[in-house]
XYZ file of N, CA and C in Angstrom:
372
model
N 117.104 98.556 77.757
C 116.479 98.698 78.221
C 115.036 97.945 77.362
N 114.411 97.196 78.097
C 113.332 96.214 77.914
C 111.992 96.868 78.082
N 111.190 96.877 76.937
C 110.208 97.861 77.583
C 108.764 97.021 78.049
N 107.485 97.336 78.258
C 106.486 96.663 78.676
C 105.963 95.262 78.252
N 105.204 94.485 78.511
C 104.834 93.262 78.195
C 103.074 93.135 77.693
N 102.469 94.133 79.159
C 101.315 94.377 78.460
C 100.824 95.773 79.978
N 99.303 95.607 79.261
C 98.443 96.857 80.524
C 97.220 96.412 80.539
N 97.384 96.941 81.903
C 96.206 96.894 82.698
C 96.184 98.491 83.217
N 94.187 98.441 82.634
C 93.716 99.417 82.784
C 92.894 99.517 83.860
N 93.125 99.659 85.566
C 92.283 99.260 86.789
C 91.108 100.641 87.140
N 89.912 99.634 87.087
C 88.840 100.537 87.495
C 88.446 100.009 88.999
N 87.530 101.289 89.655
C 86.983 100.409 90.511
C 85.780 100.229 90.582
N 84.886 99.293 91.756
C 83.414 98.677 91.637
C 83.188 98.380 93.127
N 81.801 98.452 93.612
C 82.307 98.494 95.050
C 80.866 97.013 94.976
N 80.499 96.500 93.417
C 80.015 94.427 93.441
C 81.060 94.363 92.517
N 82.067 93.765 92.751
C 82.690 92.781 91.916
C 82.069 91.671 90.760
N 80.562 91.033 92.080
C 80.231 90.279 91.581
C 79.162 90.550 89.976
N 78.584 91.950 90.186
C 77.959 91.903 89.342
C 79.370 92.725 88.347
N 80.111 92.740 88.419
C 81.459 93.794 87.043
C 81.376 91.938 86.420
N 81.630 91.267 87.277
C 81.927 89.648 86.777
C 81.037 89.661 85.797
N 79.612 89.875 86.797
C 78.327 89.215 85.579
C 78.985 90.341 83.922
N 79.195 91.165 84.132
C 78.791 91.741 82.962
C 79.982 91.595 82.451
N 81.795 92.214 82.406
C 82.884 91.357 81.902
C 82.492 90.440 81.317
N 82.478 89.576 82.098
C 83.048 87.365 81.709
C 81.360 87.446 81.285
N 80.346 87.909 81.937
C 79.217 87.050 81.606
C 78.541 87.316 79.902
N 78.066 89.020 79.847
C 77.819 89.252 78.861
C 79.014 89.383 78.259
N 80.233 90.704 78.345
C 80.726 90.804 77.403
C 81.675 89.413 76.707
N 81.346 88.264 77.737
C 82.204 87.783 77.450
C 83.932 87.614 77.626
N 84.349 88.042 78.129
C 86.400 88.596 78.425
C 86.552 87.690 79.420
N 87.290 86.490 78.564
C 88.327 85.311 79.737
C 88.786 86.378 80.717
N 88.628 85.543 81.619
C 88.903 86.197 83.239
C 90.422 85.841 83.159
N 91.159 86.428 83.074
C 92.848 86.109 83.169
C 94.059 86.057 84.354
N 93.466 86.784 85.506
C 93.489 86.125 86.741
C 92.113 86.612 88.192
N 92.063 85.986 89.315
C 91.185 86.222 89.927
C 91.978 86.580 91.449
N 91.593 87.158 91.626
C 92.919 87.957 93.181
C 91.832 88.345 94.317
N 91.445 87.312 94.641
C 89.551 87.899 94.738
C 89.297 88.958 95.115
N 89.561 89.832 95.847
C 88.731 91.290 95.429
C 89.263 91.690 94.232
N 90.023 91.706 93.610
C 90.922 92.179 91.610
C 90.591 90.874 91.313
N 89.526 91.354 90.015
C 89.617 90.773 88.484
C 90.135 91.006 87.716
N 91.394 90.367 86.833
C 91.124 90.947 85.388
C 90.997 89.728 84.980
N 90.358 90.915 83.614
C 90.309 90.383 81.657
C 90.494 90.421 80.793
N 90.937 89.826 80.675
C 91.709 89.976 78.919
C 90.979 90.132 77.888
N 91.548 91.904 77.383
C 90.601 92.170 76.696
C 91.068 92.275 74.883
N 92.859 91.535 75.240
C 93.400 91.905 73.852
C 94.953 91.165 73.949
N 95.485 90.612 73.376
C 96.728 89.653 73.866
C 97.207 90.538 74.805
N 97.742 91.320 74.889
C 98.401 92.317 75.951
C 97.948 92.839 76.473
N 96.233 93.253 76.314
C 95.302 94.333 76.744
C 94.787 93.548 77.912
N 94.425 94.576 78.780
C 94.071 93.542 79.884
C 93.204 95.526 81.177
N 92.084 94.438 81.300
C 90.962 95.521 82.333
C 90.887 95.147 83.637
N 90.599 95.760 84.504
C 91.027 95.135 86.186
C 90.083 95.615 86.904
N 89.930 95.022 87.796
C 88.452 95.810 88.320
C 88.541 95.344 89.944
N 88.687 96.183 91.435
C 88.874 95.933 92.952
C 87.414 96.690 93.180
N 87.199 95.305 93.974
C 86.745 96.394 95.272
C 86.606 96.562 96.514
N 85.417 98.353 96.132
C 86.001 99.083 97.226
C 85.010 99.477 97.112
N 84.604 100.030 99.170
C 82.870 100.292 99.920
C 82.886 101.631 99.155
N 84.117 102.776 98.494
C 83.475 104.309 98.539
C 84.619 104.124 97.647
N 84.338 103.839 95.634
C 85.234 104.682 95.330
C 85.954 105.801 95.372
N 87.901 106.215 95.337
C 87.276 107.730 95.101
C 87.073 108.931 94.525
N 85.724 109.251 94.169
C 85.938 109.654 92.621
C 86.684 110.464 91.816
N 87.518 111.037 92.317
C 88.745 111.676 92.243
C 89.990 111.020 91.492
N 90.233 109.680 91.509
C 91.498 108.970 92.054
C 90.249 107.094 91.459
N 89.943 107.256 90.314
C 88.900 105.721 89.958
C 89.586 105.416 89.191
N 90.989 105.558 88.401
C 91.453 104.715 87.518
C 93.190 104.519 87.701
N 93.076 103.479 87.030
C 94.799 103.682 87.723
C 95.579 102.809 86.297
N 96.637 102.696 85.898
C 96.812 103.153 84.340
C 98.413 101.751 85.108
N 97.985 100.586 84.778
C 99.176 99.566 85.503
C 100.186 99.140 84.073
N 101.419 99.171 84.051
C 102.351 99.040 83.053
C 103.282 97.463 84.022
N 103.021 96.727 82.587
C 103.458 95.478 83.462
C 104.718 94.979 82.772
N 106.046 95.027 83.319
C 107.551 94.659 83.474
C 108.434 93.403 84.317
N 109.193 93.032 84.557
C 110.038 92.994 85.110
C 111.112 93.202 85.299
N 110.966 94.857 85.131
C 111.643 96.352 85.219
C 111.696 97.325 85.860
N 110.736 96.846 86.688
C 110.196 97.495 87.681
C 111.535 98.405 88.648
N 112.116 97.891 88.671
C 113.358 98.959 89.734
C 113.937 99.757 88.782
N 114.070 99.306 87.718
C 114.435 100.395 87.342
C 113.670 101.351 85.843
N 112.103 101.673 85.867
C 111.534 102.302 85.184
C 111.397 103.432 86.741
N 110.953 102.999 87.478
C 110.957 103.388 88.849
C 112.152 105.368 88.406
N 113.288 103.980 88.805
C 114.688 105.408 88.617
C 114.521 106.446 87.261
N 114.168 105.664 86.565
C 113.838 106.541 84.899
C 112.371 107.621 85.491
N 111.724 106.842 85.976
C 109.931 108.555 86.350
C 110.243 109.777 87.296
N 111.851 108.616 88.892
C 111.888 109.698 89.409
C 112.573 110.190 89.339
N 114.224 109.864 88.464
C 114.599 111.369 87.610
C 114.123 112.102 87.044
N 113.502 111.762 86.277
C 112.791 112.522 85.166
C 111.748 113.644 86.016
N 111.425 113.663 87.592
C 110.713 114.534 88.252
C 109.241 114.466 88.243
N 108.929 112.870 88.161
C 107.382 112.464 89.104
C 107.242 111.655 90.454
N 105.946 112.418 90.597
C 105.630 112.370 91.943
C 105.533 111.386 92.119
N 106.727 110.486 93.242
C 106.681 109.107 93.579
C 105.492 108.592 94.512
N 104.338 108.316 94.260
C 103.795 107.452 95.331
C 103.933 106.417 95.796
N 104.713 105.455 96.171
C 105.208 104.703 96.698
C 106.077 103.676 96.046
N 107.692 104.126 96.210
C 108.290 103.357 96.026
C 108.277 101.674 95.498
N 109.417 101.385 94.820
C 109.254 99.490 94.672
C 108.751 98.725 95.884
N 107.837 97.952 96.302
C 108.169 96.776 97.042
C 107.254 95.660 96.722
N 107.337 94.604 97.808
C 106.263 93.490 96.964
C 104.711 93.457 97.810
N 104.083 93.297 97.335
C 102.083 93.163 97.637
C 101.816 91.996 98.353
N 102.166 91.497 99.307
C 101.735 89.796 99.128
C 100.535 89.238 98.880
N 99.557 89.984 99.480
C 98.152 89.908 98.896
C 97.730 89.265 97.271
N 98.488 90.125 96.203
C 98.583 90.370 95.093
C 99.389 89.790 94.569
N 100.346 88.782 95.571
C 101.365 88.734 94.378
C 102.423 89.750 93.237
N 102.769 90.741 93.469
C 103.356 91.603 93.061
C 104.102 92.127 93.332
N 105.214 93.008 92.473
C 106.465 93.860 93.304
C 105.541 94.850 91.817
N 105.547 96.621 92.644
C 105.335 97.363 92.251
C 105.508 98.177 93.024
N 105.280 99.857 91.866
C 105.344 100.749 93.021
C 104.381 101.842 92.493
N 104.400 103.364 92.553
C 103.558 103.938 92.001
C 103.909 105.603 91.913
N 103.615 105.865 90.524
C 104.226 107.569 89.803
C 102.772 108.082 90.126
N 102.847 109.512 89.753
C 101.828 110.828 88.920
C 102.393 110.538 87.418
N 101.475 110.925 86.842
C 101.628 110.687 85.072
C 101.272 113.209 85.197
N 101.614 113.048 84.331
C 101.529 114.728 84.405
C 100.129 115.185 84.809
N 99.263 114.253 83.882
C 97.535 114.828 84.349
C 97.148 114.133 85.588
N 98.236 114.090 85.968
C 97.646 113.357 87.415
C 97.098 111.693 87.730
N 97.090 111.241 86.910
C 96.771 109.804 86.720
C 97.537 108.892 88.315
N 97.316 107.284 88.607
C 98.076 107.261 88.798
C 98.576 105.631 87.812
N 99.849 105.625 87.967
C 100.916 105.449 87.073
C 101.138 104.113 88.604
N 101.247 102.783 87.965
C 101.720 101.865 88.517
C 102.152 100.853 87.597
N 104.116 100.179 87.808
C 105.108 99.411 87.020
C 104.730 98.324 88.035
N 104.162 97.244 87.177
C 104.793 95.933 88.543
C 104.832 95.334 88.065
N 105.106 93.521 88.409
C 105.494 92.684 88.637
C 105.146 91.562 88.638
N 104.280 90.953 87.513
C 103.547 89.113 88.406
C 104.810 88.397 89.283
N 104.327 88.058 90.244
C 104.759 87.055 90.880
C 103.855 85.997 91.073
N 102.864 85.976 91.041
C 102.257 85.176 90.731
C 101.672 84.346 90.271
N 101.925 83.001 89.819
C 102.579 82.317 88.393
C 101.553 81.592 87.368
N 99.869 81.704 88.441
C 98.919 82.134 87.136
C 98.586 82.957 86.322
N 99.376 84.142 86.529
C 99.545 85.179 85.213
C 100.117 84.402 84.310
N 99.746 84.483 83.044
C 100.419 84.917 81.757
C 100.015 85.435 80.506
N 101.983 86.150 80.871
C 102.663 87.341 80.005
C 101.601 87.710 78.635
N 101.113 89.282 78.195
C 100.279 89.247 77.189
C 101.689 88.730 75.275
């Protein structure tokens, strides 16, 4: 079984422009991918932080851990078989050009397993 290529920790923001000015402008993190309402910044060769704009972030669900791999289906089956709560089975998301699924970890955090279909994505 192949491991993961990179990690993206997603957070939510009410103002993607201000967030961009902070992470790209002030911290000088290069933007790895602009998806419109979501932007992903490179922190290290395989580590990224992403922000998605939303009107009212839910304070109980403000962090999502995204593990990037070509083997979404394999990892989904492994997690499901191990008894983890399935939030969403593998599917395409045409808006962000990703194939992904969601499960909950033992602490209740949302874990997304995804594969980028966007050719602009540069692997870690």
